[in-house]
GROMACS .gro file of C-alpha atoms in nm:
model
  482
    1MET     CA    1  17.150  14.038  10.055
    2TRP     CA    2  17.418  13.782   9.977
    3GLU     CA    3  17.787  13.789   9.933
    4HIS     CA    4  17.803  13.760   9.553
    5GLN     CA    5  17.517  13.988   9.460
    6SER     CA    6  17.747  14.230   9.276
    7LEU     CA    7  17.906  13.954   9.084
    8PHE     CA    8  17.568  13.818   8.974
    9ARG     CA    9  17.435  14.162   8.873
   10VAL     CA   10  17.744  14.227   8.654
   11SER     CA   11  17.702  13.864   8.506
   12ALA     CA   12  17.337  13.929   8.428
   13GLN     CA   13  17.421  14.262   8.276
   14LEU     CA   14  17.682  14.108   8.046
   15PHE     CA   15  17.435  13.820   7.964
   16ALA     CA   16  17.158  14.077   7.873
   17GLU     CA   17  17.396  14.275   7.652
   18GLY     CA   18  17.506  13.960   7.472
   19VAL     CA   19  17.147  13.836   7.406
   20PHE     CA   20  16.974  14.165   7.325
   21ASN     CA   21  17.260  14.301   7.123
   22LEU     CA   22  17.206  14.012   6.877
   23LEU     CA   23  16.844  14.126   6.835
   24ASP     CA   24  16.883  14.511   6.819
   25ARG     CA   25  17.172  14.707   6.963
   26ASN     CA   26  16.928  15.000   7.026
   27LEU     CA   27  16.739  14.801   7.296
   28ARG     CA   28  17.035  14.898   7.535
   29PRO     CA   29  16.952  14.659   7.825
   30GLU     CA   30  17.023  14.757   8.175
   31ILE     CA   31  17.009  14.522   8.477
   32PHE     CA   32  16.963  14.578   8.843
   33LEU     CA   33  16.851  14.381   9.145
   34LEU     CA   34  16.569  14.452   9.396
   35GLY     CA   35  16.551  14.265   9.729
   36PHE     CA   36  16.257  14.281   9.960
   37ALA     CA   37  16.239  14.136  10.323
   38SER     CA   38  16.097  13.783  10.264
   39ALA     CA   39  15.799  13.771  10.498
   40LYS     CA   40  15.493  13.980  10.466
   41GLU     CA   41  15.534  14.068  10.827
   42ALA     CA   42  15.888  14.086  10.955
   43ASP     CA   43  16.102  14.294  11.193
   44GLU     CA   44  16.166  14.533  10.896
   45PRO     CA   45  15.868  14.480  10.669
   46ASP     CA   46  15.973  14.769  10.449
   47ALA     CA   47  16.337  14.682  10.409
   48VAL     CA   48  16.444  14.707  10.039
   49VAL     CA   49  16.787  14.666   9.887
   50VAL     CA   50  16.892  14.800   9.543
   51GLU     CA   51  17.188  14.653   9.366
   52PRO     CA   52  17.397  14.842   9.268
   53PRO     CA   53  17.349  15.111   9.542
   54THR     CA   54  17.446  15.373   9.286
   55ALA     CA   55  17.144  15.296   9.070
   56ARG     CA   56  16.921  15.587   8.988
   57TYR     CA   57  16.641  15.422   9.193
   58LYS     CA   58  16.647  15.437   9.574
   59PRO     CA   59  16.512  15.186   9.828
   60GLN     CA   60  16.237  15.438   9.926
   61ASP     CA   61  16.100  15.427   9.572
   62PHE     CA   62  15.980  15.067   9.630
   63ARG     CA   63  15.845  15.100   9.986
   64GLU     CA   64  15.494  15.041   9.879
   65VAL     CA   65  15.549  14.736   9.669
   66LYS     CA   66  15.429  14.490   9.927
   67THR     CA   67  15.124  14.697  10.002
   68ARG     CA   68  15.039  14.704   9.631
   69ALA     CA   69  15.089  14.325   9.611
   70ALA     CA   70  14.853  14.276   9.913
   71ALA     CA   71  14.588  14.488   9.743
   72LEU     CA   72  14.626  14.273   9.422
   73GLU     CA   73  14.577  13.975   9.637
   74ALA     CA   74  14.262  14.110   9.774
   75ASP     CA   75  14.134  14.203   9.430
   76THR     CA   76  14.171  13.845   9.303
   77GLY     CA   77  13.882  13.731   9.537
   78PRO     CA   78  13.767  13.377   9.573
   79GLN     CA   79  13.829  13.291   9.203
   80GLY     CA   80  14.204  13.342   9.269
   81SER     CA   81  14.215  13.084   9.538
   82VAL     CA   82  14.282  12.714   9.463
   83TYR     CA   83  14.254  12.461   9.754
   84HIS     CA   84  14.452  12.136   9.714
   85LEU     CA   85  14.405  11.820   9.891
   86HIS     CA   86  14.753  11.805  10.027
   87PRO     CA   87  14.860  12.101  10.268
   88ASN     CA   88  15.200  12.116  10.111
   89ASP     CA   89  15.049  12.173   9.770
   90HIS     CA   90  14.840  12.453   9.894
   91ASP     CA   91  15.124  12.624  10.078
   92ARG     CA   92  15.333  12.596   9.763
   93PHE     CA   93  15.063  12.755   9.554
   94GLU     CA   94  15.005  13.036   9.793
   95LYS     CA   95  15.375  13.116   9.803
   96GLN     CA   96  15.414  13.116   9.422
   97HIS     CA   97  15.098  13.333   9.393
   98TRP     CA   98  15.232  13.589   9.646
   99TYR     CA   99  15.580  13.598   9.439
  100GLU     CA  100  15.368  13.664   9.111
  101LEU     CA  101  15.181  13.942   9.273
  102MET     CA  102  15.516  14.095   9.400
  103CYS     CA  103  15.643  14.077   9.042
  104ARG     CA  104  15.329  14.255   8.919
  105ALA     CA  105  15.345  14.525   9.178
  106THR     CA  106  15.716  14.588   9.115
  107GLU     CA  107  15.659  14.627   8.736
  108THR     CA  108  15.367  14.865   8.809
  109THR     CA  109  15.585  15.076   9.037
  110LEU     CA  110  15.866  15.094   8.789
  111HIS     CA  111  15.620  15.190   8.517
  112GLU     CA  112  15.500  15.487   8.728
  113LEU     CA  113  15.856  15.585   8.816
  114THR     CA  114  15.976  15.588   8.455
  115ARG     CA  115  15.665  15.779   8.334
  116SER     CA  116  15.694  16.037   8.605
  117ARG     CA  117  16.065  16.094   8.531
  118HIS     CA  118  16.016  16.089   8.157
  119GLU     CA  119  16.260  15.800   8.110
  120ASN     CA  120  16.262  15.626   7.776
  121ARG     CA  121  16.278  15.272   7.947
  122ARG     CA  122  16.044  14.967   7.954
  123SER     CA  123  16.073  14.754   8.264
  124PHE     CA  124  16.041  14.378   8.322
  125CYS     CA  125  16.097  14.178   8.643
  126SER     CA  126  16.157  13.819   8.701
  127VAL     CA  127  15.945  13.624   8.962
  128PRO     CA  128  16.113  13.682   9.302
  129VAL     CA  129  16.344  13.405   9.438
  130SER     CA  130  16.373  13.369   9.822
  131LEU     CA  131  16.735  13.401   9.897
  132GLN     CA  132  16.906  13.469  10.234
  133GLY     CA  133  16.603  13.622  10.382
  134TYR     CA  134  16.512  13.841  10.088
  135LEU     CA  135  16.281  13.812   9.793
  136VAL     CA  136  16.520  13.887   9.514
  137THR     CA  137  16.397  13.998   9.167
  138VAL     CA  138  16.596  14.075   8.854
  139VAL     CA  139  16.484  14.392   8.685
  140LEU     CA  140  16.554  14.421   8.311
  141GLN     CA  141  16.504  14.764   8.143
  142LEU     CA  142  16.504  14.818   7.760
  143SER     CA  143  16.469  15.128   7.554
  144ALA     CA  144  16.108  15.186   7.532
  145ASP     CA  145  16.094  15.346   7.182
  146CYS     CA  146  16.299  15.055   7.034
  147TYR     CA  147  16.109  14.783   7.209
  148GLU     CA  148  15.767  14.917   7.131
  149GLY     CA  149  15.870  14.988   6.768
  150TYR     CA  150  15.828  14.630   6.677
  151TYR     CA  151  15.506  14.482   6.565
  152SER     CA  152  15.316  14.288   6.835
  153LEU     CA  153  15.060  14.010   6.811
  154PRO     CA  154  14.712  14.096   6.952
  155LYS     CA  155  14.598  13.966   7.287
  156ALA     CA  156  14.940  13.931   7.433
  157THR     CA  157  14.998  13.863   7.806
  158SER     CA  158  15.300  13.800   8.018
  159ALA     CA  159  15.270  13.427   7.947
  160ARG     CA  160  15.179  13.491   7.574
  161PRO     CA  161  15.475  13.676   7.402
  162ALA     CA  162  15.365  13.933   7.163
  163ASN     CA  163  15.678  13.926   6.947
  164LEU     CA  164  16.039  13.788   6.949
  165PRO     CA  165  16.173  14.069   7.185
  166HIS     CA  166  15.898  13.987   7.432
  167ALA     CA  167  15.973  13.612   7.408
  168THR     CA  168  16.346  13.681   7.462
  169VAL     CA  169  16.263  13.894   7.771
  170VAL     CA  170  16.057  13.603   7.914
  171GLU     CA  171  16.340  13.347   7.845
  172PHE     CA  172  16.607  13.573   7.981
  173LEU     CA  173  16.418  13.640   8.313
  174HIS     CA  174  16.357  13.266   8.345
  175ASP     CA  175  16.725  13.198   8.318
  176CYS     CA  176  16.804  13.473   8.574
  177ALA     CA  177  16.551  13.326   8.820
  178ARG     CA  178  16.693  12.970   8.767
  179ALA     CA  179  17.040  13.097   8.848
  180LEU     CA  180  16.927  13.271   9.163
  181ARG     CA  181  16.751  12.948   9.275
  182GLU     CA  182  17.081  12.765   9.220
  183ALA     CA  183  17.247  13.019   9.436
  184ASP     CA  184  17.043  12.912   9.732
  185THR     CA  185  17.196  12.560   9.735
  186ALA     CA  186  17.482  12.476   9.968
  187ASP     CA  187  17.738  12.383   9.698
  188ASN     CA  188  17.677  12.690   9.473
  189ASP     CA  189  17.658  13.036   9.614
  190GLN     CA  190  17.793  13.199   9.294
  191PRO     CA  191  17.504  13.174   9.027
  192VAL     CA  192  17.632  13.164   8.666
  193LEU     CA  193  17.457  13.274   8.348
  194ASP     CA  194  17.658  13.095   8.089
  195ARG     CA  195  17.387  12.981   7.843
  196ASP     CA  196  17.478  13.034   7.477
  197TYR     CA  197  17.306  13.351   7.352
  198ASN     CA  198  17.185  13.193   7.029
  199GLU     CA  199  17.042  12.900   7.219
  200LEU     CA  200  16.839  13.140   7.435
  201LEU     CA  201  16.710  13.304   7.118
  202ARG     CA  202  16.621  12.965   6.974
  203SER     CA  203  16.418  12.892   7.285
  204ALA     CA  204  16.246  13.240   7.253
  205GLY     CA  205  16.164  13.151   6.892
  206ARG     CA  206  16.005  12.813   7.014
  207ARG     CA  207  15.805  13.006   7.263
  208LEU     CA  208  15.680  13.258   7.015
  209MET     CA  209  15.580  12.977   6.768
  210LEU     CA  210  15.394  12.794   7.055
  211ARG     CA  211  15.214  13.118   7.115
  212VAL     CA  212  15.075  13.128   6.758
  213ALA     CA  213  15.013  12.748   6.704
  214PRO     CA  214  14.641  12.664   6.735
  215ALA     CA  215  14.575  12.500   7.069
  216GLY     CA  216  14.928  12.545   7.173
  217THR     CA  217  15.080  12.263   6.959
  218HIS     CA  218  15.442  12.210   7.037
  219GLY     CA  219  15.714  12.146   6.770
  220LEU     CA  220  15.621  12.394   6.491
  221TYR     CA  221  15.955  12.589   6.521
  222ASP     CA  222  16.166  12.283   6.490
  223ALA     CA  223  15.953  12.139   6.214
  224CYS     CA  224  15.993  12.452   6.011
  225ASN     CA  225  16.370  12.431   6.054
  226GLY     CA  226  16.360  12.067   5.941
  227VAL     CA  227  16.161  12.151   5.630
  228ALA     CA  228  16.389  12.446   5.542
  229ALA     CA  229  16.700  12.230   5.567
  230LEU     CA  230  16.573  11.990   5.288
  231ARG     CA  231  16.604  12.017   4.908
  232HIS     CA  232  16.362  11.874   4.660
  233GLU     CA  233  16.527  11.757   4.331
  234GLY     CA  234  16.822  11.979   4.411
  235ASP     CA  235  16.604  12.291   4.454
  236GLU     CA  236  16.589  12.504   4.767
  237GLY     CA  237  16.263  12.505   4.959
  238ILE     CA  238  16.070  12.809   4.863
  239GLY     CA  239  15.696  12.836   4.949
  240THR     CA  240  15.438  12.943   5.202
  241MET     CA  241  15.231  12.780   5.479
  242LEU     CA  242  14.938  12.934   5.665
  243VAL     CA  243  14.892  12.836   6.030
  244SER     CA  244  14.538  12.814   6.151
  245ARG     CA  245  14.280  12.588   6.296
  246ARG     CA  246  14.101  12.349   6.081
  247LEU     CA  247  13.807  12.480   5.865
  248HIS     CA  248  13.899  12.843   5.943
  249PRO     CA  249  13.630  13.071   5.770
  250ALA     CA  250  13.910  13.302   5.645
  251ILE     CA  251  14.064  13.025   5.427
  252VAL     CA  252  13.922  12.901   5.094
  253PRO     CA  253  14.018  12.532   5.042
  254VAL     CA  254  14.186  12.471   4.716
  255LEU     CA  255  14.295  12.109   4.767
  256THR     CA  256  14.228  11.886   5.070
  257LEU     CA  257  14.440  11.585   5.150
  258GLU     CA  258  14.249  11.275   5.239
  259THR     CA  259  14.510  11.180   5.494
  260PRO     CA  260  14.680  11.492   5.659
  261VAL     CA  261  15.054  11.475   5.665
  262PRO     CA  262  15.219  11.512   6.006
  263MET     CA  263  15.448  11.813   6.038
  264ARG     CA  264  15.729  11.576   6.172
  265ASP     CA  265  15.734  11.419   5.818
  266HIS     CA  266  15.965  11.688   5.696
  267ARG     CA  267  16.041  11.527   5.355
  268SER     CA  268  15.666  11.496   5.272
  269ILE     CA  269  15.603  11.867   5.383
  270ARG     CA  270  15.907  11.978   5.173
  271LYS     CA  271  15.765  11.798   4.863
  272LEU     CA  272  15.419  11.945   4.911
  273LEU     CA  273  15.574  12.285   4.960
  274GLU     CA  274  15.633  12.284   4.578
  275LEU     CA  275  15.254  12.311   4.538
  276SER     CA  276  15.236  12.663   4.700
  277GLU     CA  277  15.243  12.954   4.475
  278GLY     CA  278  15.128  13.299   4.481
  279HIS     CA  279  14.827  13.336   4.709
  280THR     CA  280  14.800  12.959   4.734
  281ALA     CA  281  14.970  12.817   5.043
  282LEU     CA  282  14.998  12.490   5.249
  283ILE     CA  283  14.747  12.492   5.538
  284SER     CA  284  14.857  12.364   5.874
  285ASP     CA  285  14.727  12.356   6.227
  286ALA     CA  286  15.086  12.325   6.352
  287SER     CA  287  15.053  11.943   6.396
  288HIS     CA  288  14.945  11.831   6.040
  289VAL     CA  289  14.933  11.983   5.685
  290PHE     CA  290  14.588  11.913   5.549
  291GLY     CA  291  14.588  12.078   5.210
  292LEU     CA  292  14.610  12.389   5.011
  293GLY     CA  293  14.407  12.710   5.040
  294GLN     CA  294  14.400  13.079   5.004
  295LEU     CA  295  14.331  13.355   5.255
  296VAL     CA  296  14.018  13.541   5.168
  297PRO     CA  297  14.077  13.909   5.070
  298GLU     CA  298  14.065  14.182   5.337
  299SER     CA  299  13.739  14.320   5.197
  300ASP     CA  300  13.574  13.988   5.287
  301GLY     CA  301  13.379  13.986   5.614
  302GLN     CA  302  13.541  13.651   5.708
  303TYR     CA  303  13.887  13.795   5.687
  304GLU     CA  304  14.128  13.743   5.973
  305PRO     CA  305  14.502  13.794   5.964
  306LEU     CA  306  14.674  13.460   6.013
  307VAL     CA  307  15.038  13.363   6.097
  308THR     CA  308  15.226  13.284   5.765
  309VAL     CA  309  15.551  13.092   5.739
  310HIS     CA  310  15.749  13.181   5.440
  311PHE     CA  311  16.025  12.942   5.337
  312THR     CA  312  16.272  13.181   5.172
  313ASN     CA  313  16.576  12.966   5.077
  314HIS     CA  314  16.783  12.677   5.221
  315TYR     CA  315  16.798  12.681   5.594
  316SER     CA  316  16.601  13.008   5.592
  317TRP     CA  317  16.244  13.099   5.674
  318GLU     CA  318  16.043  13.379   5.823
  319MET     CA  319  15.719  13.415   6.018
  320SER     CA  320  15.475  13.706   5.966
  321HIS     CA  321  15.131  13.819   6.084
  322ALA     CA  322  14.912  14.072   5.892
  323GLY     CA  323  15.206  14.154   5.666
  324HIS     CA  324  15.453  14.228   5.944
  325ILE     CA  325  15.761  14.000   5.985
  326LEU     CA  326  15.785  13.883   6.342
  327MET     CA  327  16.112  13.703   6.301
  328ARG     CA  328  16.351  13.562   6.037
  329VAL     CA  329  16.528  13.229   6.102
  330VAL     CA  330  16.850  13.142   5.938
  331SER     CA  331  17.037  12.825   6.021
  332ASN     CA  332  16.813  12.756   6.315
  333THR     CA  333  16.887  13.097   6.466
  334PRO     CA  334  16.596  13.354   6.491
  335ARG     CA  335  16.664  13.721   6.439
  336LEU     CA  336  16.444  14.036   6.416
  337PRO     CA  337  16.390  14.177   6.068
  338GLN     CA  338  16.639  14.458   6.028
  339GLY     CA  339  16.398  14.755   6.026
  340ARG     CA  340  16.423  15.053   5.801
  341VAL     CA  341  16.514  15.388   5.953
  342ALA     CA  342  16.206  15.504   6.151
  343ALA     CA  343  16.058  15.821   5.996
  344ASP     CA  344  15.982  16.001   6.326
  345ASN     CA  345  16.329  15.927   6.464
  346PHE     CA  346  16.493  16.056   6.143
  347ALA     CA  347  16.294  16.370   6.143
  348ARG     CA  348  16.369  16.431   6.517
  349ILE     CA  349  16.746  16.390   6.452
  350VAL     CA  350  16.737  16.606   6.137
  351ARG     CA  351  16.563  16.885   6.338
  352ILE     CA  352  16.840  16.864   6.596
  353VAL     CA  353  17.131  16.867   6.351
  354PHE     CA  354  16.987  17.107   6.104
  355PRO     CA  355  16.737  17.328   6.297
  356THR     CA  356  16.663  17.561   6.002
  357LEU     CA  357  16.577  17.290   5.757
  358ASP     CA  358  16.207  17.314   5.633
  359ALA     CA  359  15.970  17.010   5.633
  360ASP     CA  360  15.984  16.958   5.263
  361SER     CA  361  16.360  16.921   5.277
  362THR     CA  362  16.335  16.692   5.568
  363ASP     CA  363  16.091  16.479   5.377
  364TYR     CA  364  16.317  16.465   5.074
  365LEU     CA  365  16.611  16.358   5.295
  366TRP     CA  366  16.391  16.086   5.441
  367ASP     CA  367  16.328  15.939   5.092
  368LEU     CA  368  16.696  15.927   5.035
  369ALA     CA  369  16.753  15.764   5.368
  370GLN     CA  370  16.498  15.502   5.287
  371LYS     CA  371  16.658  15.419   4.952
  372ALA     CA  372  16.996  15.400   5.126
  373SER     CA  373  16.853  15.154   5.378
  374THR     CA  374  16.764  14.913   5.101
  375GLN     CA  375  17.121  14.871   4.974
  376PRO     CA  376  17.197  14.495   5.039
  377THR     CA  377  17.580  14.538   5.053
  378GLY     CA  378  17.580  14.828   5.284
  379THR     CA  379  17.653  15.195   5.236
  380ILE     CA  380  17.701  15.539   5.407
  381LEU     CA  381  17.486  15.845   5.314
  382VAL     CA  382  17.654  16.157   5.470
  383ILE     CA  383  17.432  16.469   5.494
  384THR     CA  384  17.658  16.755   5.579
  385ALA     CA  385  17.643  17.133   5.558
  386GLY     CA  386  18.009  17.111   5.446
  387ALA     CA  387  17.964  16.860   5.160
  388ALA     CA  388  18.134  17.089   4.902
  389GLN     CA  389  18.425  17.158   5.131
  390GLU     CA  390  18.464  16.800   5.240
  391ALA     CA  391  18.458  16.675   4.877
  392GLN     CA  392  18.739  16.916   4.813
  393ARG     CA  393  18.936  16.799   5.126
  394LEU     CA  394  18.887  16.431   5.031
  395THR     CA  395  18.959  16.476   4.664
  396ARG     CA  396  19.220  16.185   4.665
  397GLN     CA  397  18.986  15.945   4.836
  398CYS     CA  398  18.656  15.996   4.668
  399PHE     CA  399  18.501  16.063   4.318
  400ARG     CA  400  18.392  16.424   4.307
  401VAL     CA  401  18.091  16.495   4.083
  402VAL     CA  402  17.951  16.802   3.934
  403PRO     CA  403  17.699  16.912   4.189
  404ARG     CA  404  17.352  16.792   4.127
  405ILE     CA  405  17.044  16.717   4.325
  406MET     CA  406  17.064  16.353   4.439
  407THR     CA  407  16.744  16.143   4.363
  408PRO     CA  408  16.648  15.804   4.504
  409SER     CA  409  16.695  15.626   4.173
  410VAL     CA  410  17.047  15.780   4.122
  411LEU     CA  411  17.127  15.696   4.495
  412ARG     CA  412  17.062  15.339   4.424
  413LEU     CA  413  17.317  15.336   4.145
  414VAL     CA  414  17.593  15.527   4.322
  415THR     CA  415  17.571  15.321   4.640
  416ASN     CA  416  17.674  15.004   4.448
  417ILE     CA  417  18.038  15.099   4.504
  418ASP     CA  418  18.222  15.127   4.820
  419GLY     CA  419  18.251  15.447   5.014
  420ALA     CA  420  18.008  15.722   5.131
  421VAL     CA  421  17.795  15.964   4.938
  422LEU     CA  422  17.831  16.320   5.041
  423ILE     CA  423  17.528  16.544   5.009
  424GLU     CA  424  17.413  16.890   5.136
  425PRO     CA  425  17.097  16.915   5.357
  426ASN     CA  426  16.916  17.047   5.037
  427GLY     CA  427  17.002  16.718   4.865
  428MET     CA  428  17.289  16.848   4.644
  429CYS     CA  429  17.552  16.573   4.588
  430HIS     CA  430  17.915  16.662   4.580
  431ALA     CA  431  18.097  16.324   4.597
  432ILE     CA  432  18.048  15.952   4.584
  433GLY     CA  433  18.275  15.657   4.694
  434ALA     CA  434  18.431  15.880   4.963
  435ILE     CA  435  18.654  15.701   5.206
  436LEU     CA  436  18.582  15.874   5.547
  437ASP     CA  437  18.848  15.971   5.788
  438GLY     CA  438  18.854  16.097   6.146
  439LEU     CA  439  19.015  16.067   6.488
  440ALA     CA  440  18.984  15.756   6.697
  441THR     CA  441  18.706  15.772   6.957
  442ASP     CA  442  18.625  15.586   7.272
  443LYS     CA  443  18.272  15.550   7.135
  444GLY     CA  444  18.393  15.291   6.881
  445ASP     CA  445  18.248  14.941   6.880
  446SER     CA  446  18.484  14.655   6.812
  447SER     CA  447  18.191  14.425   6.750
  448ARG     CA  448  18.085  14.643   6.448
  449GLY     CA  449  18.244  14.655   6.103
  450ALA     CA  450  18.477  14.905   5.949
  451ARG     CA  451  18.192  15.102   5.787
  452PHE     CA  452  18.021  15.176   6.116
  453ASN     CA  453  18.349  15.261   6.291
  454SER     CA  454  18.477  15.490   6.005
  455ALA     CA  455  18.144  15.679   5.995
  456LEU     CA  456  18.157  15.720   6.378
  457ARG     CA  457  18.506  15.864   6.374
  458TYR     CA  458  18.413  16.093   6.093
  459ALA     CA  459  18.089  16.213   6.265
  460ASN     CA  460  18.283  16.276   6.594
  461SER     CA  461  18.566  16.474   6.411
  462SER     CA  462  18.344  16.670   6.156
  463LYS     CA  463  18.353  17.044   6.203
  464TYR     CA  464  18.029  17.075   6.007
  465PRO     CA  465  17.671  16.977   6.118
  466MET     CA  466  17.626  16.642   5.975
  467LEU     CA  467  17.417  16.322   5.990
  468ALA     CA  468  17.528  15.986   5.860
  469VAL     CA  469  17.289  15.699   5.762
  470VAL     CA  470  17.497  15.387   5.797
  471VAL     CA  471  17.387  15.060   5.640
  472SER     CA  472  17.609  14.775   5.751
  473GLU     CA  473  17.638  14.465   5.535
  474ASP     CA  474  17.499  14.260   5.820
  475GLY     CA  475  17.173  14.458   5.797
  476TRP     CA  476  17.221  14.697   6.088
  477ILE     CA  477  17.107  15.056   6.029
  478ASP     CA  478  17.240  15.337   6.231
  479LEU     CA  479  17.196  15.717   6.241
  480LEU     CA  480  17.507  15.897   6.360
  481PRO     CA  481  17.482  16.092   6.575
  482SER     CA  482  17.193  15.909   6.727
   0.00000   0.00000   0.00000
């Protein structure tokens, strides 16, 4: 398609890994490029280019994309047509409309391909950019299980992100499309994706807050950061704010301000935040705070889940909906809430590692894994068939205990010290505070801490069937082997 397409694809891949690894390493982003002959009718109307050529998708997989886009165009009917006074405006609209149809047709094709091949991938496409005779689109694929495991706002569309991962996908693909457009200029044929990863996430956070603000009011994200950065009489800002339209039937007014306070008045908002307590919260329509109120109980017929902003401490706040945290913001940088170990994923891996283990034992191990995942300073829970033998081997680098059934309450106590807890699949504990060993492996990750990498080495070197629940101090939770 153009001389530097391989360079751009590698740059986009590294960019995607940098961004999405900050959200969740289990998203596992993968990038490839698709190029279609630009015109609807050309010498080779079915010409398709896949970059890299070794991708698991072949050009023939996308032969029907243009046909599908044309069918979508026919389906839009007269209501999809806009006629402008100036011919140039009309042509620009028609071209952009065609590009969007191509994007939709490509995503539909990829969805069918991944479903027919039973691939655990979710595909997203950037709006094509005309470049060197091709319509070039960037395809981003993420782990479907991980992506779909996060709570989503209702009534989401491609332009209305459902959660922080979705908003990040939209921002990422916009950056890729911008870089491709720059590549079509005479003085820049090597598009660069050099935006700071955290800055892209901040833009995604703003986009998500714009999505939940009544009437699409701008500035809510930055206003929340401004409020969280202030102290009142030396105290950190801790309180709650409900975001809704005025006179919402699901809110019972407690106190109404005669003159609403603009959200840009951070100091006044910070002072009013002291009034929120328990179920009583500030009420804001994203542009003003107009009093205090309470959300009616779920049993009430007027109940509707509303977006809630919790100011947790200095420079920190989080946004939630219907009891689900959508994002946590610390020092103006949004992150996903670090999820607990997923029950179905844990049970699936346990069945693979310990195929003879019964359902009751699996449930008991799940209770222990849940308790381990709540340890704020990080820990390792090692479930191994050779727990007794490993406790003996590691005598000098662990505290051996008289074998006893590990319970969640005792696990909370013993994980307060460094080192791993060694238990058998039946829950019998043999050692605490164990320093794990193992041979170096090429599966190590230098971006992770010593706890994760030591557990990885141990898992790869163990001669016994084992499963490690690794809770890192930075909040990451891993199952090894995964």
